[in-house]
Short mmCIF file of C-alpha atoms and ligand atoms in Angstrom, two decimals:
data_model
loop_
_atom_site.label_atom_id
_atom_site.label_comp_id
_atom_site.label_asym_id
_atom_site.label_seq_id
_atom_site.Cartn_x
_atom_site.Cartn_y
_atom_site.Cartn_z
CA UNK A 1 4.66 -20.87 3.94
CA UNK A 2 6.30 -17.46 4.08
CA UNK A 3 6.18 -15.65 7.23
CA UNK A 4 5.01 -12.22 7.03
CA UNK A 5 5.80 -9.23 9.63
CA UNK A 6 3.04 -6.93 10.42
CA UNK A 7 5.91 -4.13 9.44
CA UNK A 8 6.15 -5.97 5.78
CA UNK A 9 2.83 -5.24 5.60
CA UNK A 10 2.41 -1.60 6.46
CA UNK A 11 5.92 -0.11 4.47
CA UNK A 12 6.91 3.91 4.79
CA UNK A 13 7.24 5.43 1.20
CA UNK A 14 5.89 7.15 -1.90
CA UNK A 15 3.18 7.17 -3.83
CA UNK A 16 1.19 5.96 -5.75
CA UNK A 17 1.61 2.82 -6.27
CA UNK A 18 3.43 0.00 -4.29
CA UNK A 19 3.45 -2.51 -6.95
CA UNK A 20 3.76 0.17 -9.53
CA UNK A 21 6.41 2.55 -7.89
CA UNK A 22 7.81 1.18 -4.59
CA UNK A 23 8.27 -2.27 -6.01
CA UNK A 24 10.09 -0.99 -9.05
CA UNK A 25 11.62 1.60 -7.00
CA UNK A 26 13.12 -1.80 -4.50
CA UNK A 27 14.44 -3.70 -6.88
CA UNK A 28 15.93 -1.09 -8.65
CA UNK A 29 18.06 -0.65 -5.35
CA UNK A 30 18.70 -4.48 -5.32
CA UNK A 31 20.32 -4.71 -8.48
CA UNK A 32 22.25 -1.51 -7.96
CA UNK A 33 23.98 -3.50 -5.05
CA UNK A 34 24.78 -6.65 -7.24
CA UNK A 35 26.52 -4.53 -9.27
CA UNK A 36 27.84 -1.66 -6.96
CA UNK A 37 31.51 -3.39 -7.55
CA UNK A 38 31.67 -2.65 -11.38
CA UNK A 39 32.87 -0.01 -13.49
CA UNK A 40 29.68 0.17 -16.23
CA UNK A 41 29.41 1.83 -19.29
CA UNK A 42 25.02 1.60 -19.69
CA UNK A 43 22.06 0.23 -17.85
CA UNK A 44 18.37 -0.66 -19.63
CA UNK A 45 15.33 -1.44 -18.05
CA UNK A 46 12.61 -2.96 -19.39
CA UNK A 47 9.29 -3.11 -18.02
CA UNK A 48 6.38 -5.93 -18.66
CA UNK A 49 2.99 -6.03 -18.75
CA UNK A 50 1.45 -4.21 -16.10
CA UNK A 51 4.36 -2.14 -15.58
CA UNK A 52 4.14 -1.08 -19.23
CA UNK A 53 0.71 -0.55 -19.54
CA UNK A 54 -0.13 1.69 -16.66
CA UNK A 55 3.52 2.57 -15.52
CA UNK A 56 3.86 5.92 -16.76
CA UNK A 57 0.76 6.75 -14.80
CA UNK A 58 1.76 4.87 -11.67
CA UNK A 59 5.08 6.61 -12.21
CA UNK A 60 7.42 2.98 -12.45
CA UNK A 61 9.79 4.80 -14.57
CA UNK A 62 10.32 7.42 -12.11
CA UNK A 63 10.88 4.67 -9.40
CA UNK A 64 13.24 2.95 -11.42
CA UNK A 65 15.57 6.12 -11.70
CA UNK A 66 14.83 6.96 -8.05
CA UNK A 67 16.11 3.67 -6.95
CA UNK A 68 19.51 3.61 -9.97
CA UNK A 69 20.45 7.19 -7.45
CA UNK A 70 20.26 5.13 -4.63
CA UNK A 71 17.47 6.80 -3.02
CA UNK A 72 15.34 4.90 -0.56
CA UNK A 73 11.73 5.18 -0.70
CA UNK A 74 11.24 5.39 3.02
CA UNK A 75 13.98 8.02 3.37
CA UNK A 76 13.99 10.01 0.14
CA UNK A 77 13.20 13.51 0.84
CA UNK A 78 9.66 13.67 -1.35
CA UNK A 79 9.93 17.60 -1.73
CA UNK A 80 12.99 17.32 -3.93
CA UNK A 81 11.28 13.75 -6.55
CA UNK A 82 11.10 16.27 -9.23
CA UNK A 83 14.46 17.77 -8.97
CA UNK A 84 16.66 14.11 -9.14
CA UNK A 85 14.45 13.35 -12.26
CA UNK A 86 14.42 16.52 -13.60
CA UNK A 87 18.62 16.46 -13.48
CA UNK A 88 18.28 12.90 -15.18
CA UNK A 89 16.48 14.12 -17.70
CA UNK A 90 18.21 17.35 -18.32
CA UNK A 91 22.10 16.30 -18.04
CA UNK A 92 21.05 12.89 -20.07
CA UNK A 93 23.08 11.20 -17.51
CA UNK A 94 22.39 9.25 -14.01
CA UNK A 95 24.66 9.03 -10.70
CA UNK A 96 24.46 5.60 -10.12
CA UNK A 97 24.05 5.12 -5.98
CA UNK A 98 25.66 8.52 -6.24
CA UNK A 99 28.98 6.82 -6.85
CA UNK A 100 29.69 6.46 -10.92
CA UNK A 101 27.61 9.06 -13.45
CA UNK A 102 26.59 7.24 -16.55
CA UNK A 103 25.03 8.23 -19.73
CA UNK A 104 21.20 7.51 -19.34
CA UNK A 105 18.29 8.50 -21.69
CA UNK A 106 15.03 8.07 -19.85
CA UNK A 107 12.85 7.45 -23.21
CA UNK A 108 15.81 5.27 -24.76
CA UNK A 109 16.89 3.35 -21.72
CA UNK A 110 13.68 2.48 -19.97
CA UNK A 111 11.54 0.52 -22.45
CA UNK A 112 7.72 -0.17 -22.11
CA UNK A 113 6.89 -3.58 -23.29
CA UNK A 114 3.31 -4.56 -22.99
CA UNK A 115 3.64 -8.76 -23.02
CA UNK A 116 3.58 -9.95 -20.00
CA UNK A 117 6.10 -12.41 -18.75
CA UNK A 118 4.33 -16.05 -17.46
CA UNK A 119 5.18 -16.15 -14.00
CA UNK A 120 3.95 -12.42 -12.81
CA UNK A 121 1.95 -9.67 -14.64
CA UNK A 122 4.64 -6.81 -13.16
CA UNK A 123 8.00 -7.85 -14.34
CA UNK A 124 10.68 -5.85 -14.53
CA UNK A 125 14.64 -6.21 -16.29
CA UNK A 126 17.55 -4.43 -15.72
CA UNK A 127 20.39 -5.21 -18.14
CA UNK A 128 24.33 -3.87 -17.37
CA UNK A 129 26.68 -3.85 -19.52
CA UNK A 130 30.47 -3.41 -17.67
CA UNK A 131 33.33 -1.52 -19.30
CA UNK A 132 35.54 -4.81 -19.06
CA UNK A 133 32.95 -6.20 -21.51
CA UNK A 134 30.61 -8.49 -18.96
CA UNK A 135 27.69 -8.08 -18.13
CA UNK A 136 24.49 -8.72 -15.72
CA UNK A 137 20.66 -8.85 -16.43
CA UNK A 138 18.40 -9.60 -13.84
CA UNK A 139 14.80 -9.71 -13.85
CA UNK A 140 12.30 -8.84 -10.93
CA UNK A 141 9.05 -9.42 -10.32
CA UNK A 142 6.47 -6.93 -7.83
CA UNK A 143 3.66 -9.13 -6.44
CA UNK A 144 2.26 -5.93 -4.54
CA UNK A 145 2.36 -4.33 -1.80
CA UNK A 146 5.67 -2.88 -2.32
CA UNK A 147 6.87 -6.91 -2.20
CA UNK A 148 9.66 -8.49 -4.80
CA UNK A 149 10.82 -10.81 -5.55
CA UNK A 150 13.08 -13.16 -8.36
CA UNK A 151 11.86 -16.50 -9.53
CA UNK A 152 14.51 -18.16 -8.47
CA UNK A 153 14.98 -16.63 -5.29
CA UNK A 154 15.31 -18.68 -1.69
CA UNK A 155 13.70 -17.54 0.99
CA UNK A 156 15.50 -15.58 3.35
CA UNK A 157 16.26 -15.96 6.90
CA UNK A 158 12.99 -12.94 7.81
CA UNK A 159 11.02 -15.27 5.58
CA UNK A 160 11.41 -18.13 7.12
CA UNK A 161 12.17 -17.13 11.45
CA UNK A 162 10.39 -19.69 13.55
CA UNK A 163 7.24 -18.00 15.21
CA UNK A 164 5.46 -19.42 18.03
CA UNK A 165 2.35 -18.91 16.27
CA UNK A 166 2.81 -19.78 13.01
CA UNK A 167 -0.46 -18.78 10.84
CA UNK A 168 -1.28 -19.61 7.22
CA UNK A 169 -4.75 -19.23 6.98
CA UNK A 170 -7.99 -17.64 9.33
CA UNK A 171 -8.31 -21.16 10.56
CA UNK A 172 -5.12 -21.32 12.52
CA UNK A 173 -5.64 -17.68 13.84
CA UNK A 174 -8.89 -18.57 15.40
CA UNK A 175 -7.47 -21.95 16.61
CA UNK A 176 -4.76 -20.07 18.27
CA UNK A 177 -7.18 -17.22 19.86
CA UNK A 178 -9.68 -19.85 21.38
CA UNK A 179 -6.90 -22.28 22.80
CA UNK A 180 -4.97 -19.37 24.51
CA UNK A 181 -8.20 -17.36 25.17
CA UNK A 182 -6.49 -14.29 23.78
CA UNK A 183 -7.04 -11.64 21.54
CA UNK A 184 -5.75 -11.45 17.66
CA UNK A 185 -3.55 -8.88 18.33
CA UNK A 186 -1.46 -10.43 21.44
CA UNK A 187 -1.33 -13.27 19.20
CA UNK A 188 0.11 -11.76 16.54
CA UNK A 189 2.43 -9.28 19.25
CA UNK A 190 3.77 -12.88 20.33
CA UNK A 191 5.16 -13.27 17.23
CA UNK A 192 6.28 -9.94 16.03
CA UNK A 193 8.48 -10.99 18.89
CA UNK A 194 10.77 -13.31 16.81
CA UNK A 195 11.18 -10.36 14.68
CA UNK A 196 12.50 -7.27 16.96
CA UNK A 197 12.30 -6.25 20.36
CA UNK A 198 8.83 -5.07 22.27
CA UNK A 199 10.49 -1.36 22.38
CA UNK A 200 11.36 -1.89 18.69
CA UNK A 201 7.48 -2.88 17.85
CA UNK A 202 5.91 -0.14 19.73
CA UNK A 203 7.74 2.25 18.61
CA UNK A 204 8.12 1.33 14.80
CA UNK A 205 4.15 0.69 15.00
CA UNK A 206 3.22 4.04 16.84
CA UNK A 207 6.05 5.28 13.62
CA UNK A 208 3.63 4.15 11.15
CA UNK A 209 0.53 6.12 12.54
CA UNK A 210 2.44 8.84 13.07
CA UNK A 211 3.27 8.53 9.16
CA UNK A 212 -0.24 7.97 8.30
CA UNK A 213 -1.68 11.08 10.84
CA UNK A 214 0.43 13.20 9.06
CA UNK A 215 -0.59 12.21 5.26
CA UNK A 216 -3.88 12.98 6.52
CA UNK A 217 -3.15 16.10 7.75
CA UNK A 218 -1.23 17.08 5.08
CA UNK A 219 -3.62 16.08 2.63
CA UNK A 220 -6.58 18.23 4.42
CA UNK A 221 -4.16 21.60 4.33
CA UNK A 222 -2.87 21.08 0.62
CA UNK A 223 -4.84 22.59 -2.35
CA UNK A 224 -4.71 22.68 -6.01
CA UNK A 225 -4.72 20.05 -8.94
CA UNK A 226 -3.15 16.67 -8.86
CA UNK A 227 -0.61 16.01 -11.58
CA UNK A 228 -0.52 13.97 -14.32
CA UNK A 229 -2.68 15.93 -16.58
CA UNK A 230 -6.55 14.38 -15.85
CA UNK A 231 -6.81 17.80 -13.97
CA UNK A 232 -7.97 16.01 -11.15
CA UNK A 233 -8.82 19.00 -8.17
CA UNK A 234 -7.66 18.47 -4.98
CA UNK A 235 -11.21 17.79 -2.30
CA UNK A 236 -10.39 17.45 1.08
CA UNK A 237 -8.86 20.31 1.96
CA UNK A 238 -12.54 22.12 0.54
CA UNK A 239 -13.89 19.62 2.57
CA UNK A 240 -11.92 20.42 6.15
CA UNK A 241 -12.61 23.99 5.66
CA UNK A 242 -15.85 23.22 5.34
CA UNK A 243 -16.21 21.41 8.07
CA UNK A 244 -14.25 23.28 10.34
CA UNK A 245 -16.00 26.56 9.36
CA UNK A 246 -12.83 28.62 10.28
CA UNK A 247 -12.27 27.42 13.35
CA UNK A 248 -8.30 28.13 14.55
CA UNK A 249 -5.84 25.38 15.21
CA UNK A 250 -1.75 25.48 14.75
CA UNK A 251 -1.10 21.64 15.91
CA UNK A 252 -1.77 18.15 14.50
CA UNK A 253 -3.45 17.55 17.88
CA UNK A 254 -5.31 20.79 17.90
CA UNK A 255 -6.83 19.83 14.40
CA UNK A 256 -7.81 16.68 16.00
CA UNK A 257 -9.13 18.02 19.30
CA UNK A 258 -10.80 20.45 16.95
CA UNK A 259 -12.41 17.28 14.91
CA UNK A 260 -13.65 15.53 18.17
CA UNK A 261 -15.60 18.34 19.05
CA UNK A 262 -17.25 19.52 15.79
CA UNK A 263 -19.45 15.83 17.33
CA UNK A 264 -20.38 12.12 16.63
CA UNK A 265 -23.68 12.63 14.39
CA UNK A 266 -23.78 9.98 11.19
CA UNK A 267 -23.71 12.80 8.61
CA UNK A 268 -20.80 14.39 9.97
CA UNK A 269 -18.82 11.74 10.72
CA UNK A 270 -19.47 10.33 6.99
CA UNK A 271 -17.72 13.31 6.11
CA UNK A 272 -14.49 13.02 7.92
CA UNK A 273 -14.06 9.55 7.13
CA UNK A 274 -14.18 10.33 3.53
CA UNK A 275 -12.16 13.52 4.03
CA UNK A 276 -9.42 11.73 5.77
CA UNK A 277 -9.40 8.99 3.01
CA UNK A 278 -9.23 11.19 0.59
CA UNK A 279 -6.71 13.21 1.77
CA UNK A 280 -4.59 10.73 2.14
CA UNK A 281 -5.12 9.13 -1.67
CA UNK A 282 -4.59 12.54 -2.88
CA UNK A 283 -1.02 12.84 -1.01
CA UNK A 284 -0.52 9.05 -2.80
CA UNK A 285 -1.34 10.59 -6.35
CA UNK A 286 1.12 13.19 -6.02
CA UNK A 287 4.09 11.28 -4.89
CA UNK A 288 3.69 12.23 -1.30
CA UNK A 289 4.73 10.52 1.98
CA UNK A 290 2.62 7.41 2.38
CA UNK A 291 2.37 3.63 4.11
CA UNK A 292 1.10 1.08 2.45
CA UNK A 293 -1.76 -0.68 3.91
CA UNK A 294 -1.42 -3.14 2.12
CA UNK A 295 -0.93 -1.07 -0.85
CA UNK A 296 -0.17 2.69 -2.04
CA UNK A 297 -3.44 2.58 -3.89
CA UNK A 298 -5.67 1.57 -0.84
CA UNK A 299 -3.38 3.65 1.67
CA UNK A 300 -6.36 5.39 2.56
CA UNK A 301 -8.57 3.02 4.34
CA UNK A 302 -6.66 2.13 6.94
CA UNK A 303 -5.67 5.73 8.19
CA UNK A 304 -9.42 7.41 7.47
CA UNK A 305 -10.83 4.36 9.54
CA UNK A 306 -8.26 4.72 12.44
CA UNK A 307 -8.55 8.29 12.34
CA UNK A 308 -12.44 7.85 12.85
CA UNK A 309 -11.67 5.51 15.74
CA UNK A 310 -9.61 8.08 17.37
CA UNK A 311 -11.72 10.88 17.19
CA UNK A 312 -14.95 9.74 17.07
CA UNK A 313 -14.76 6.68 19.66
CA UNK A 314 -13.78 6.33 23.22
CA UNK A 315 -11.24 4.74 25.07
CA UNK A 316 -8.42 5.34 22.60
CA UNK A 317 -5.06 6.09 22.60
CA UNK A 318 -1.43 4.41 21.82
CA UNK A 319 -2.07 0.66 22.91
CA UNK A 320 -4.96 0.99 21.08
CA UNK A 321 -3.41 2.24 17.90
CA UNK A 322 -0.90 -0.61 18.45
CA UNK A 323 -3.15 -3.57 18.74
CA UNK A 324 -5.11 -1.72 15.32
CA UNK A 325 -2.20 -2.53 13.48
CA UNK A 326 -1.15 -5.81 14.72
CA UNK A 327 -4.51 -6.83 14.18
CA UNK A 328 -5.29 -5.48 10.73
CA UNK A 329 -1.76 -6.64 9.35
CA UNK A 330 -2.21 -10.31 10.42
CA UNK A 331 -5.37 -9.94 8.07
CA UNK A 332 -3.43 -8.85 5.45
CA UNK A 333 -1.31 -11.37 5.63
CA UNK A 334 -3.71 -13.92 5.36
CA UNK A 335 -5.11 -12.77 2.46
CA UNK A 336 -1.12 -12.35 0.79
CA UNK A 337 -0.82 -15.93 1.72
CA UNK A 338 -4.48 -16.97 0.82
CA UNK A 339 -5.37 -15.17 -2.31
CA UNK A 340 -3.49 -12.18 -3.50
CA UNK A 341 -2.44 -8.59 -3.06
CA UNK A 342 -1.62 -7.13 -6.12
CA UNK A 343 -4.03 -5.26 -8.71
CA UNK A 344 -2.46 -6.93 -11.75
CA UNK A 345 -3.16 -10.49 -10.16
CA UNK A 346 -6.56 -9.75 -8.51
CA UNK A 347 -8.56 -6.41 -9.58
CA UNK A 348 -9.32 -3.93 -6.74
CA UNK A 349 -11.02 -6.22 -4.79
CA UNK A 350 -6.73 -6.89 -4.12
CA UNK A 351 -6.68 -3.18 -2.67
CA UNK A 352 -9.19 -1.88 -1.77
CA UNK A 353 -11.19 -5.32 -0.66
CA UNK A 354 -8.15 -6.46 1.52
CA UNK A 355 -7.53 -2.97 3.21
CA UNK A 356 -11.55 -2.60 4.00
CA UNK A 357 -11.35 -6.06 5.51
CA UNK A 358 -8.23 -5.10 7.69
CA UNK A 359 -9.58 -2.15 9.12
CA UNK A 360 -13.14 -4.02 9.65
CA UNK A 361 -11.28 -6.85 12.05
CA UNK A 362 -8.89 -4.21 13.60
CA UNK A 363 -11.63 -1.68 14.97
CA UNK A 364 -13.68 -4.67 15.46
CA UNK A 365 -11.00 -6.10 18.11
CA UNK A 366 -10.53 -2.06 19.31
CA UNK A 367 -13.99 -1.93 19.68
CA UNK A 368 -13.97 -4.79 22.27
CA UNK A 369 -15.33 -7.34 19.91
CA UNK A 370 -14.33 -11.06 20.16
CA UNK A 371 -11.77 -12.18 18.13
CA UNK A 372 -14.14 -14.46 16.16
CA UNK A 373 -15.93 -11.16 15.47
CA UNK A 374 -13.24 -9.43 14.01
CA UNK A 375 -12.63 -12.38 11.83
CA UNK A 376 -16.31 -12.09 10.96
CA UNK A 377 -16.21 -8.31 10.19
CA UNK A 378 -12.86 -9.35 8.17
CA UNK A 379 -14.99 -11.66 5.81
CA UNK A 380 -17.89 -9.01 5.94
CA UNK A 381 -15.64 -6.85 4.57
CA UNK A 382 -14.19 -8.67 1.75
CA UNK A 383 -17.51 -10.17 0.88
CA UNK A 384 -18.73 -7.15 -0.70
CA UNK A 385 -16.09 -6.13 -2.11
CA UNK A 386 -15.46 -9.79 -4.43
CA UNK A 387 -15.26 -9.31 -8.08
CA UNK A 388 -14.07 -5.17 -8.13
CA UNK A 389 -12.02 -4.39 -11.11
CA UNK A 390 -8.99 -2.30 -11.75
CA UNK A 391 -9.82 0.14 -14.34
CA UNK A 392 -7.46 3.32 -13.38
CA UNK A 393 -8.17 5.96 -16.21
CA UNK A 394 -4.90 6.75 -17.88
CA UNK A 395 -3.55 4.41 -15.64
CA UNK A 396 -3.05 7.19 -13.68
CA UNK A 397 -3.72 6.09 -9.51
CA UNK A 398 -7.04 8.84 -9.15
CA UNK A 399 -10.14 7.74 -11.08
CA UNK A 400 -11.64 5.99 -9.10
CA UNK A 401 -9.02 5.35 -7.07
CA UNK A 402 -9.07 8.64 -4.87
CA UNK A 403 -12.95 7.77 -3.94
CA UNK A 404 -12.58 4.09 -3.68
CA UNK A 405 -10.67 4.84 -0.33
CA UNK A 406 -13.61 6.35 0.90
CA UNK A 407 -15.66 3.95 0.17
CA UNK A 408 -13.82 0.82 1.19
CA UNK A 409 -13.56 3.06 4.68
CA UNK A 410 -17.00 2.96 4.98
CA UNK A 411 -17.94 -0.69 4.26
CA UNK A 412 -15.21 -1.39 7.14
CA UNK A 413 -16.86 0.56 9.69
CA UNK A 414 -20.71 -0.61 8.77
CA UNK A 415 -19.11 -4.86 8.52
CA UNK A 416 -17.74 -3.67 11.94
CA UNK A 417 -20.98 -2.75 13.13
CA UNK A 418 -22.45 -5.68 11.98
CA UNK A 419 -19.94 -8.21 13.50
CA UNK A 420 -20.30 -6.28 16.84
CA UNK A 421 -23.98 -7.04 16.62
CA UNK A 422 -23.61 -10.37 15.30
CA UNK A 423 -23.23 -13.69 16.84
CA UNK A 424 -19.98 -15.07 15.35
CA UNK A 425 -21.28 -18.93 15.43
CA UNK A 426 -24.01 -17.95 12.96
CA UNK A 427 -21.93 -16.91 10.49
CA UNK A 428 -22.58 -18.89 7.10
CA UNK A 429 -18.96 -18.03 5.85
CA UNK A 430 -15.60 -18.11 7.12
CA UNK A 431 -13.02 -16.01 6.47
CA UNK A 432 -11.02 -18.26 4.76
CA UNK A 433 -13.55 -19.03 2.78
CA UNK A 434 -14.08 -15.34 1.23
CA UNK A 435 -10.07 -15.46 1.01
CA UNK A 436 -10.65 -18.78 -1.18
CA UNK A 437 -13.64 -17.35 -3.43
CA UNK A 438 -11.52 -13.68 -4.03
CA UNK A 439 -8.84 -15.79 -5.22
CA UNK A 440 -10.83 -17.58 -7.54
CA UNK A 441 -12.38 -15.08 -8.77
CA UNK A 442 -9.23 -13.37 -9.49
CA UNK A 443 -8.05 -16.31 -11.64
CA UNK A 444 -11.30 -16.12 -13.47
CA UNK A 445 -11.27 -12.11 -14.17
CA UNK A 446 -10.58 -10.61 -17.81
CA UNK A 447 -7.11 -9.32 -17.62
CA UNK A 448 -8.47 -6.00 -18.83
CA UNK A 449 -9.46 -5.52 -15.32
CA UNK A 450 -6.02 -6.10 -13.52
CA UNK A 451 -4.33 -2.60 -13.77
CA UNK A 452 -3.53 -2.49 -17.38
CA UNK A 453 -6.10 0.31 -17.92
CA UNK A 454 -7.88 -1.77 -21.17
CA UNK A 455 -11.46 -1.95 -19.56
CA UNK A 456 -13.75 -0.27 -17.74
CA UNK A 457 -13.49 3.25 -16.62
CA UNK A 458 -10.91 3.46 -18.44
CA UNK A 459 -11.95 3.24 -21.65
CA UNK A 460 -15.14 4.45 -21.45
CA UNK A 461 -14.29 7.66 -20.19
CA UNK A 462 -12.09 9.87 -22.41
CA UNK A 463 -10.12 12.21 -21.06
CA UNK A 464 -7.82 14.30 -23.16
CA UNK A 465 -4.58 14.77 -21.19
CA UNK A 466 -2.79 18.56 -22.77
CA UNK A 467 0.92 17.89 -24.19
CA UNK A 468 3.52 19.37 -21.82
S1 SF4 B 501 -8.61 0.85 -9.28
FE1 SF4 B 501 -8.08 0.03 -7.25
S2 SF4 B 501 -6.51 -1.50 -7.63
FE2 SF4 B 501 -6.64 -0.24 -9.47
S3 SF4 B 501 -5.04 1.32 -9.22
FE3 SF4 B 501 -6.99 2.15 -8.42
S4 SF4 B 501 -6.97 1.64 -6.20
FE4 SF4 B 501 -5.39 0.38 -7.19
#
């Protein structure tokens, strides 16, 4: 089984989608190196399924031109997106890896093709043709999460590193905790181990929340209409003036200090938590800064329901944040491993389910729950979340994606506060076993529900989207 770091889990990049734009966006960047040795007249892409159906709203052909300059998602300077394409677009041409300048027509190069290829809904070509007359095509597939992969592809050596806990499914996660009496997270610590250095783990993890703190805040102080022509409004910026009734701040930690006080009562700390989810899925719909947790579409569960725990509980601070991750990563792995992660395989209950049961086990364990009660919150989580479909309206990552967040932030903290009051051994199902039934279920869903934007919300609601 494939070994998963808690850092492949949570990724620094762009929105909105990882399957949709940082997976594209990845391979893109892979097969620019295979062919980073060769003089080449043209480049096509062609992109299945999925891709096709909803990837001008996830923005996948942006991605794919994003990666072809050699831009990295986690680097790429997101105030200037608009400027590379626009240039692409204008001078007909593309700088590929900034080294060779090619002719390239967006709407004649990058073809949408809505059959889907067997092994993975989101599939993805890219054919070069060389001016000494070869040739490469290669084709790549995004299983979510920002993850790719090629059907033929061997594992590589991250893949498959030895780990001293190895862990495939909930079962040998709670074998591991009860044998070494330990939490989930210095479990899963122990391993990150094999990967990089303690230094390298704290800091890359404390990395990520800065990341995340920052989409938040970011999202709270930014106004105005999202694009891609719903004319979607921006909310929780309203909704932090609101709350904040004019109180003064000129710091991140100000803001939050600012936060703690405004106080703990249910109605206002409903509000936050939805505020900071939906800041952060409105920074995702407009190409902003994001991490994926465990994808660009769910990206705000994760942050609203850490950013609750660190201004609304006690006892909190960088350890804390630390063993939040750890924790809530291993639970995304499981489900990776288990079931799936990707929209176009599973519905939302892929997105939104999985991130609501991550943050469930990881305050649960921050919370001082047992291990076996984060596990339960986990499968609380995901249990009422089974059988949610994908229905994006114009396949565009808002409606209801933007709310969703808010929502799957809330059903984490309440199967948290269950599991805290719970005792574990009466649980009448496992973890693995809700991992088990989502999969299922996936297999069983109408593919109009898997991202392609043919059911649902999506066609019953007509919105007319202005030329421009
Ligand atoms: S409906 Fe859910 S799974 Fe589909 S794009 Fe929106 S957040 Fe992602």
């Amino acid at each position: 089984m494939e070994r998963i770091s808690v850092f492949d889990i949570f990724k620094i990049g762009v929105g909105p989608s990882s399957s949709h734009t940082m997976g594209p966006w990845i391979a893109a960047l892979q097969f620019l190196q295979k062919v980073e040795n060769e003089k080449i007249a043209s480049i096509n892409v062609k992109l299945f399924g999925s891709l096709a159906k909803t990837g001008r709203g996830h923005g996948t052909d942006i991605a794919v031109m994003l990666g072809l300059l050699g831009h990295h998602p986690t680097t790429i300077d997101v105030e200037k997106l608009d400027e590379y394409i626009a240039h692409v677009y204008r001078t007909n041409s593309i700088n590929l890896g900034g080294k060779q300048e090619i002719p390239f027509k967006p709407l004649e190069n990058i073809a949408f093709i809505f059959e889907k290829l067997p092994f993975h809904p989101n599939a993805l070509t890219f054919v070069a043709q060389f001016k000494n007359g070869h040739g490469l095509a290669e084709t790549y597939f995004s299983i979510g999460g920002g993850f790719v992969i090629q059907e033929d592809s061997k594992p590589t050596e991250h893949q498959t590193v030895t780990l001293p806990y190895p862990i495939d499914r909930e079962a040998d996660l709670r074998r591991y905790v009860e044998a070494k009496g330990q939490s989930i997270s210095a479990i899963v610590w122990e391993n990150e181990l094999a990967w990089r250095s303690a230094e390298e783990i704290r800091t890359g993890l404390l990395h990520i929340w800065d990341t995340m703190l920052r989409c938040i805040y970011t999202g709270c102080h930014t106004d105005g209409e999202l694009p891609g022509g719903l004319q979607v409004q921006r909310r929780a910026h309203a909704i932090n003036d609101k709350l904040l009734a004019g109180t003064e701040y000129t710091t991140i930690n100000g803001w939050m200090k600012t936060i703690q006080i405004s106080g703990a009562s249910f109605a206002n700390v409903t509000k936050w938590v939805s505020c900071f989810a939906l800041a952060v899925n409105e920074e995702n719909a407009s190409f902003g800064r994001v991490v994926t947790a465990p994808t660009n579409g769910a990206a705000g569960v994760i942050p609203a329901v850490l950013m609750y725990y660190r201004c609304f509980c006690e006892n909190n601070g960088d350890e804390d944040v630390i063993k939040f991750l750890l924790t809530a990563g291993e639970i995304g792995s499981l489900f990776k491993k288990g079931s799936t992660i990707s929209a176009a395989m599973g519905g939302c209950q892929a997105e939104i389910g999985v991130s609501s049961a991550m943050a469930a086990a990881a305050l649960t364990e921050c919370m001082g729950g047992s291990p076996q009660q984060a596990l339960m919150a986990a499968e609380i989580a995901m249990e009422h979340h089974l059988g949610l479909t994908c229905d994006p309206i114009n396949g565009l990552v808002q409606i209801p994606c933007i709310e969703r967040n808010t929502m799957g932030a809330m059903k984490a903290i309440t199967a948290s506060q269950i599991a805290l009051s719970s005792n574990p051994n009466l649980a009448k199902v496992s973890l693995d076993q809700v991992i088990k039934t989502m999969w299922e279920t996936s297999l069983d869903m109408n593919d109009k529900y898997k991202e392609t934007s043919d059911g649902g919300l999506a066609v019953n609601v007509s919105v007319l989207v202005p030329e421009c």
